Coordinates of C-alpha atoms in Angstrom, one line a residue:
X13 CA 0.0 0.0 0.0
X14 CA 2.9 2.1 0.9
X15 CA 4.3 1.9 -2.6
X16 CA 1.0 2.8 -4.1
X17 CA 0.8 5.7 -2.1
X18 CA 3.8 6.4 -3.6
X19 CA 3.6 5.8 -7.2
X20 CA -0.1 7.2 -6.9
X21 CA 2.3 10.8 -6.1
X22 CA 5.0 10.4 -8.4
X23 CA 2.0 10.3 -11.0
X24 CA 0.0 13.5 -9.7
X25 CA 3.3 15.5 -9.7
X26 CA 4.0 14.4 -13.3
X27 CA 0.7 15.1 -14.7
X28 CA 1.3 18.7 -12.2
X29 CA 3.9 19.5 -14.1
X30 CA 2.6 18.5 -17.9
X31 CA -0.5 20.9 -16.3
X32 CA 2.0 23.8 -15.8
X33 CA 3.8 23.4 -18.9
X34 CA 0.9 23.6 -21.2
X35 CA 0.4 27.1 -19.2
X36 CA 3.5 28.4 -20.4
X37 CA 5.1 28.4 -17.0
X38 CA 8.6 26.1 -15.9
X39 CA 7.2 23.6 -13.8
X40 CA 11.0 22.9 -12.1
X41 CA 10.7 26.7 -10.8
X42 CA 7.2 26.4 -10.0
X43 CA 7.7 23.3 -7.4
X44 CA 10.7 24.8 -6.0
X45 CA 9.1 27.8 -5.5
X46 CA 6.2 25.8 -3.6
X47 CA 8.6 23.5 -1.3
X48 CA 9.6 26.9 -0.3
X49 CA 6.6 28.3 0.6
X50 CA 6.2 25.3 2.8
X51 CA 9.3 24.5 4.1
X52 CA 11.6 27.7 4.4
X53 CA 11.7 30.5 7.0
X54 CA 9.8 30.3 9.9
X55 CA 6.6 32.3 8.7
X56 CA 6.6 29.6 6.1
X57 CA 7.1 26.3 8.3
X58 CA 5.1 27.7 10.7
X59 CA 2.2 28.1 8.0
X60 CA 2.4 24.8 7.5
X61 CA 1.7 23.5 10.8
X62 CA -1.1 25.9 11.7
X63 CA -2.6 24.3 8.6
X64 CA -1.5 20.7 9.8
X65 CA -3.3 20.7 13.2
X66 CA -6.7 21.1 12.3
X67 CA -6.5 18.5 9.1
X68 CA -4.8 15.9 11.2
X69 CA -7.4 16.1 13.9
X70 CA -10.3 16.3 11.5
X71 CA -9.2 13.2 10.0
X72 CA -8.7 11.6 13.0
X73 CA -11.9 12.1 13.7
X74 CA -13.2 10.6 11.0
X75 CA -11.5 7.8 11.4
X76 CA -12.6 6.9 14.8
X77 CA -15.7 7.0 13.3
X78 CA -15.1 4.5 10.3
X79 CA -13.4 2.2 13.5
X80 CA -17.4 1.4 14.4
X81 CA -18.5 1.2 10.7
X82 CA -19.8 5.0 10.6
X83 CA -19.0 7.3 7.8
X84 CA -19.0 10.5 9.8
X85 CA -19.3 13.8 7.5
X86 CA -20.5 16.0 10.5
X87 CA -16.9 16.6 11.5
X88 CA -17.8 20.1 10.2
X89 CA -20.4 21.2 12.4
X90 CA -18.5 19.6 15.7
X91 CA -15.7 21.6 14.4
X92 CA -17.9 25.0 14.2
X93 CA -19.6 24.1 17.2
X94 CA -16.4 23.3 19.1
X95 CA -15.0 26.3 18.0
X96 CA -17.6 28.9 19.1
X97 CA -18.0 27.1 22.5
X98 CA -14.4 27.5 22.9
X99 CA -14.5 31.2 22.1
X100 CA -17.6 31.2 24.5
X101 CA -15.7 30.0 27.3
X102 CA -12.5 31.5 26.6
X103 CA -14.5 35.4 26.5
X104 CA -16.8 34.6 29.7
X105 CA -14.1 33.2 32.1
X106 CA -11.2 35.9 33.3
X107 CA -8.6 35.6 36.3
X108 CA -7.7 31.7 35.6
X109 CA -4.3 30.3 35.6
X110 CA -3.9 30.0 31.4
X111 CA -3.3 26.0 31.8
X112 CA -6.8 25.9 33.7
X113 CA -8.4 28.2 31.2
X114 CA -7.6 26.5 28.2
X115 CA -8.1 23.2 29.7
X116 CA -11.5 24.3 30.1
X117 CA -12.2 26.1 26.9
X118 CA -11.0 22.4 25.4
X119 CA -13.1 20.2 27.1
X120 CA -16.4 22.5 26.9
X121 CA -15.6 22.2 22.9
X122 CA -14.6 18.6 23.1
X123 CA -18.2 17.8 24.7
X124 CA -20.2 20.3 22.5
X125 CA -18.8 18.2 19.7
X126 CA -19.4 14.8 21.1
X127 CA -23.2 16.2 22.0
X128 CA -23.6 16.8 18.8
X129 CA -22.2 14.1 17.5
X130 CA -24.2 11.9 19.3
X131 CA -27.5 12.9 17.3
X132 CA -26.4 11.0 14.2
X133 CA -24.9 8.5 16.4
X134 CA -28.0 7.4 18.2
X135 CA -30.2 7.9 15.1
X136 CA -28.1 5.4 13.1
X137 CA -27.1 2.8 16.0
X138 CA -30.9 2.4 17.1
X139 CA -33.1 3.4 14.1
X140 CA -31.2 2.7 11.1
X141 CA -31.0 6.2 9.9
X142 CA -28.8 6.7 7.1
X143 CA -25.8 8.6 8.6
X144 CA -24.4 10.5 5.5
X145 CA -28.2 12.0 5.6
X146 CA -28.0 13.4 9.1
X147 CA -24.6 14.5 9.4
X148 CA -25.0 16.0 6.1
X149 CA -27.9 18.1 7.4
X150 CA -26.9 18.5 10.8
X151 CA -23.4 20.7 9.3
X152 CA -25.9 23.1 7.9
X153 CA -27.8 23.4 11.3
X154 CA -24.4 24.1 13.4
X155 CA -23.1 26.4 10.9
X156 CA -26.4 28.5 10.8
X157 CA -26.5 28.2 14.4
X158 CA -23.0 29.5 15.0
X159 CA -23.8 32.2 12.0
X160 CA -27.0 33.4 14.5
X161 CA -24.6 33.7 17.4
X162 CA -21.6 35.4 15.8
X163 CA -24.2 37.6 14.7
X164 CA -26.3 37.9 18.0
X165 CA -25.8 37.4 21.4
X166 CA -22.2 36.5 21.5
X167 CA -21.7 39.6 18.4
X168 CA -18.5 41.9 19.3
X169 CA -21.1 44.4 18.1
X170 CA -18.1 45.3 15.5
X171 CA -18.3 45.7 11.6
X172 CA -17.4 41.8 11.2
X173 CA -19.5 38.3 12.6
X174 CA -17.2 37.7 15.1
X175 CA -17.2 37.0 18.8
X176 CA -15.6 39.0 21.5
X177 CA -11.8 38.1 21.9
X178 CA -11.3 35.4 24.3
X179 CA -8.9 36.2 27.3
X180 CA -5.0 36.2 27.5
X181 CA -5.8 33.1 30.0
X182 CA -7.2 31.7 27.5
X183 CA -5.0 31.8 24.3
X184 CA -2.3 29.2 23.3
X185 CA 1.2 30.4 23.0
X186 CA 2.6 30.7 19.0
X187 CA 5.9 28.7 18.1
X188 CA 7.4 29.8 15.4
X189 CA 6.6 34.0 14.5
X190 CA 5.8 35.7 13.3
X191 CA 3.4 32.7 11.7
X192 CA 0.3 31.4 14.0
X193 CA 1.9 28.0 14.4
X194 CA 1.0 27.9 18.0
X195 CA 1.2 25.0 21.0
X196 CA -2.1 23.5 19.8
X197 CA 0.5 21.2 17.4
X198 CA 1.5 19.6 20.7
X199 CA -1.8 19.4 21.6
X200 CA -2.8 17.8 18.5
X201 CA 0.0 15.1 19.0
X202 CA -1.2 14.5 22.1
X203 CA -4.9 13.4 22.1
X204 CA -3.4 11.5 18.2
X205 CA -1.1 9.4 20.5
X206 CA -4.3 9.0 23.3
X207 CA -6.9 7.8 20.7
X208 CA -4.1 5.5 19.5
X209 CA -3.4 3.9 22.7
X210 CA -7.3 4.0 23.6
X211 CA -7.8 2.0 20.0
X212 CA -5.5 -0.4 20.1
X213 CA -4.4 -0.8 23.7
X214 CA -7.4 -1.1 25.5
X215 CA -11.1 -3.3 25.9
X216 CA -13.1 -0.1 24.8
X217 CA -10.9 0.1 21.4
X218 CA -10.9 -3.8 20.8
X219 CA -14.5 -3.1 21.1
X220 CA -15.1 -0.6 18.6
X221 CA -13.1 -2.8 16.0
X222 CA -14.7 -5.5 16.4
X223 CA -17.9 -3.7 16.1
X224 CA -16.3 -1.9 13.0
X225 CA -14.8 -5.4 11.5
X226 CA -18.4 -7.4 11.9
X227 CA -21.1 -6.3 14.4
X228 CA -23.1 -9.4 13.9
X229 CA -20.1 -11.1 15.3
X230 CA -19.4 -8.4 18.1
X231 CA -22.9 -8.6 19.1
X232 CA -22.7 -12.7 19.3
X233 CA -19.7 -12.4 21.8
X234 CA -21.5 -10.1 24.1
X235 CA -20.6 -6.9 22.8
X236 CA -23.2 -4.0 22.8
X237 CA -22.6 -3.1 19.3
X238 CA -25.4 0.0 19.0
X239 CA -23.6 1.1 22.4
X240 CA -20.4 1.4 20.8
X241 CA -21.4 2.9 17.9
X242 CA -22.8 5.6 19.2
X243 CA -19.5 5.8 21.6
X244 CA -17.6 5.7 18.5
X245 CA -19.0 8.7 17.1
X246 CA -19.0 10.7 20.5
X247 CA -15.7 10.3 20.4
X248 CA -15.0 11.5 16.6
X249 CA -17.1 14.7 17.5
X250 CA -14.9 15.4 20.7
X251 CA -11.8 15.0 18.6
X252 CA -13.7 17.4 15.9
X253 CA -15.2 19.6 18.7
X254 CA -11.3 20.2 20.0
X255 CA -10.0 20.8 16.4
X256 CA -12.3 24.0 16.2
X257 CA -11.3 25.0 19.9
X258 CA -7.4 25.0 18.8
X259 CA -8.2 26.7 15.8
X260 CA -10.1 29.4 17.9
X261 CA -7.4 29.7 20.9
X262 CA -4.3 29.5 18.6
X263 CA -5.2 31.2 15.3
X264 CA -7.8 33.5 15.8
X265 CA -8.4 34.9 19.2
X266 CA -12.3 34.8 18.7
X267 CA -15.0 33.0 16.7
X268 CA -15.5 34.2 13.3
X269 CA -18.3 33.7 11.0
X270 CA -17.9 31.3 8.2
X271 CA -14.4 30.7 9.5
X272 CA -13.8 27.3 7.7
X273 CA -12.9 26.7 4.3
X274 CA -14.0 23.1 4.2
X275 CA -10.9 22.2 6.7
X276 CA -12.9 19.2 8.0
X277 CA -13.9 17.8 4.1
X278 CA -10.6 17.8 3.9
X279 CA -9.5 16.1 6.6
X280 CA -12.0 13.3 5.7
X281 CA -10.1 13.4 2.2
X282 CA -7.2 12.2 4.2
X283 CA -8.3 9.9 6.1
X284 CA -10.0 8.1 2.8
X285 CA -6.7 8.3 1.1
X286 CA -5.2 6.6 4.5
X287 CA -7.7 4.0 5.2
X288 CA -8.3 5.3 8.2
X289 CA -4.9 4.0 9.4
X290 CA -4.2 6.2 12.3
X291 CA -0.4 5.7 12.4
X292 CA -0.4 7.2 8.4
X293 CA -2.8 10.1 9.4
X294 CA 0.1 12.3 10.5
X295 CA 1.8 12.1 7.5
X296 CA -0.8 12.3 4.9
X297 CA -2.1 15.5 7.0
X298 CA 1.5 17.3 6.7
X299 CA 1.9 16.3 2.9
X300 CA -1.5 17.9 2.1
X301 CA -0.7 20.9 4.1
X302 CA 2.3 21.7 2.9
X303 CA 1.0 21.8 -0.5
X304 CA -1.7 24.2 0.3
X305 CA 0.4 26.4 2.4
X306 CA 3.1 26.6 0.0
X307 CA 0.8 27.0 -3.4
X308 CA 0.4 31.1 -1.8
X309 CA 4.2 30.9 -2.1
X310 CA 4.2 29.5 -5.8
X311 CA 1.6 31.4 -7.3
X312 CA 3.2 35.0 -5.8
X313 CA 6.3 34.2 -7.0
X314 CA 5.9 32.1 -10.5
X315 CA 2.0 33.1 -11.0
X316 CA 1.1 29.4 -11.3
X317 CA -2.7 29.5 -9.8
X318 CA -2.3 28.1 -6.5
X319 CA -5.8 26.1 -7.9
X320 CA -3.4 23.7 -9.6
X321 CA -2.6 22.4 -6.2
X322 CA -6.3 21.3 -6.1
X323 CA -6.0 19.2 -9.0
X324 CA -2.7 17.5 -8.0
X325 CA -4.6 16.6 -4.6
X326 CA -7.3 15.2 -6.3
X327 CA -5.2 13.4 -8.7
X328 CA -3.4 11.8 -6.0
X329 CA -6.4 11.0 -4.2
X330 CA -8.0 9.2 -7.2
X331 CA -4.7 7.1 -8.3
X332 CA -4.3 5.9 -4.7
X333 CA -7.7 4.7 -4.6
X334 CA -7.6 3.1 -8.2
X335 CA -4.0 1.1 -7.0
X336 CA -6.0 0.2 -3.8
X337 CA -8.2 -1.1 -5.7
X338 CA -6.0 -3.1 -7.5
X339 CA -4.1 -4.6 -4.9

């Protein structure tokens, strides 16, 4: 699979560069050009990681959720929702010690996302309801929720949908400045290697595989499958709820309306191209956001449209899945 994953890049960054030729542009120029916009100087590296945290914990999310047989494409909304209860917390709370304060601000999210995860969780565990359906439709109900709020009773009251700025206490430290790479990368690390132990080192993850690998089975040797299922998907959201609440204490400062660009589609994207392997996650996440970050790089500097990054993605994505396929 590994050597797939491989070839399947090789191939995207060939066709990449036939792409920019038939542009009129040096394709040698414009990849070096976007290694360096991803890789050199600090505000450059440290672009890259800001980007990193929230796809590598947005897959991870999905993933737990594919662990209990659940294709989970609400991580948007627990992200959104996470977020803005992060930036709720972090604004109403003042005179903490900071490590209290964001502790707090990250389990508040962490649980706002596993709440809400929990809707589609239940629906599909115990009536069968399509979950592609309802966490479709639910990411449209937390985004216009969060769009309501931003613009109501948590509004800054200034010229943008934002939410008050969340206090000092509250904030995570940045790494590498002047870019917003900040301490949530460590955090991020953290609850990867947690889930990973909680997966494959304990009852509760054996659990959730087995449910995952056969519930039929699972459910003959005593294990409440619907149970775990919807325990499975609490989980993703909490994962998917704390991904917003980094974004929100290490980026931004506040909530802001609309804030997403389709971070946590993305992050499923990775996890597909993975197969959910949580040890690859991490790796897969940095490649893919070191392409976006440094396509700002490439198109300043060469004027290659940073959209051409979008089609080597997806022609990576497709070839993977086609040699999977194979194999």
């Amino acid at each position: 699979y590994y050597i797939s994953l491989l070839l399947s890049l090789i191939t995207a960054f060939v066709i990449g560069a036939v792409i920019i030729l038939a542009m009129g542009f040096n394709p040698i120029e414009g990849y070096a050009q976007l290694f360096k916009g991803a890789f050199m100087g600090n505000f450059n590296i440290g672009g890259t990681l800001q980007m990193f945290v929230p796809l590598m914990l947005t897959a991870l999310a999905f993933a737990i959720a594919s662990k209990v047989g659940i294709f989970n494409i609400g991580v948007e909304g627990e992200f959104y929702l996470g977020a803005i209860a992060a930036a709720w917390v972090g604004a109403s709370l003042s005179g903490l010690p900071s490590f209290l304060h964001i502790t707090i601000c990250l389990v508040v999210a962490a649980i706002v996302g596993s709440m809400w995860a929990f809707i589609p969780g239940y629906l599909k565990s115990y009536f069968d309801v399509n979950e592609v359906t309802t966490t479709i439709l639910l990411n449209y109900v937390a985004i216009y929720m969060t769009t309501y709020l931003v613009n109501g009773r948590l509004s800054a009251q200034s010229g943008v949908a934002k939410t008050k700025d969340i206090a000092k206490s509250a904030k995570l430290s940045l790494i590498l400045k002047p870019s917003k790479a900040n301490s949530g990368l460590f955090i991020s690390i953290l609850i990867l290697i947690f889930i990973y132990w909680i997966t494959f080192h304990t009852t509760l993850g054996y659990r959730l595989r087995a449910v995952g690998i056969n519930k039929k089975f699972a459910e003959y040797i005593g294990i409440k499958d619907k149970r775990m299922m919807v325990i499975g998907m609490m989980i993703s959201g909490a994962i998917g709820g704390a991904a917003g609440g980094i974004e929100v204490m290490g980026v931004y400062g506040y909530f802001l309306g609309n804030f997403s660009v389709g971070i946590a589609f993305d992050g499923m994207l990775i996890s597909l191209i993975a197969k959910n392997n949580i040890k690859l996650l991490p790796f897969i996440s940095l490649f893919i956001a070191s392409l976006k970050a440094g396509a700002l790089g490439m198109e300043r500097f060469t004027g290659i449209p940073k959209s051409l990054i979008d089609i080597i993605i997806a022609i990576f994505i497709l070839r993977s899945e086609e040699h999977t396929s194979e194999l």
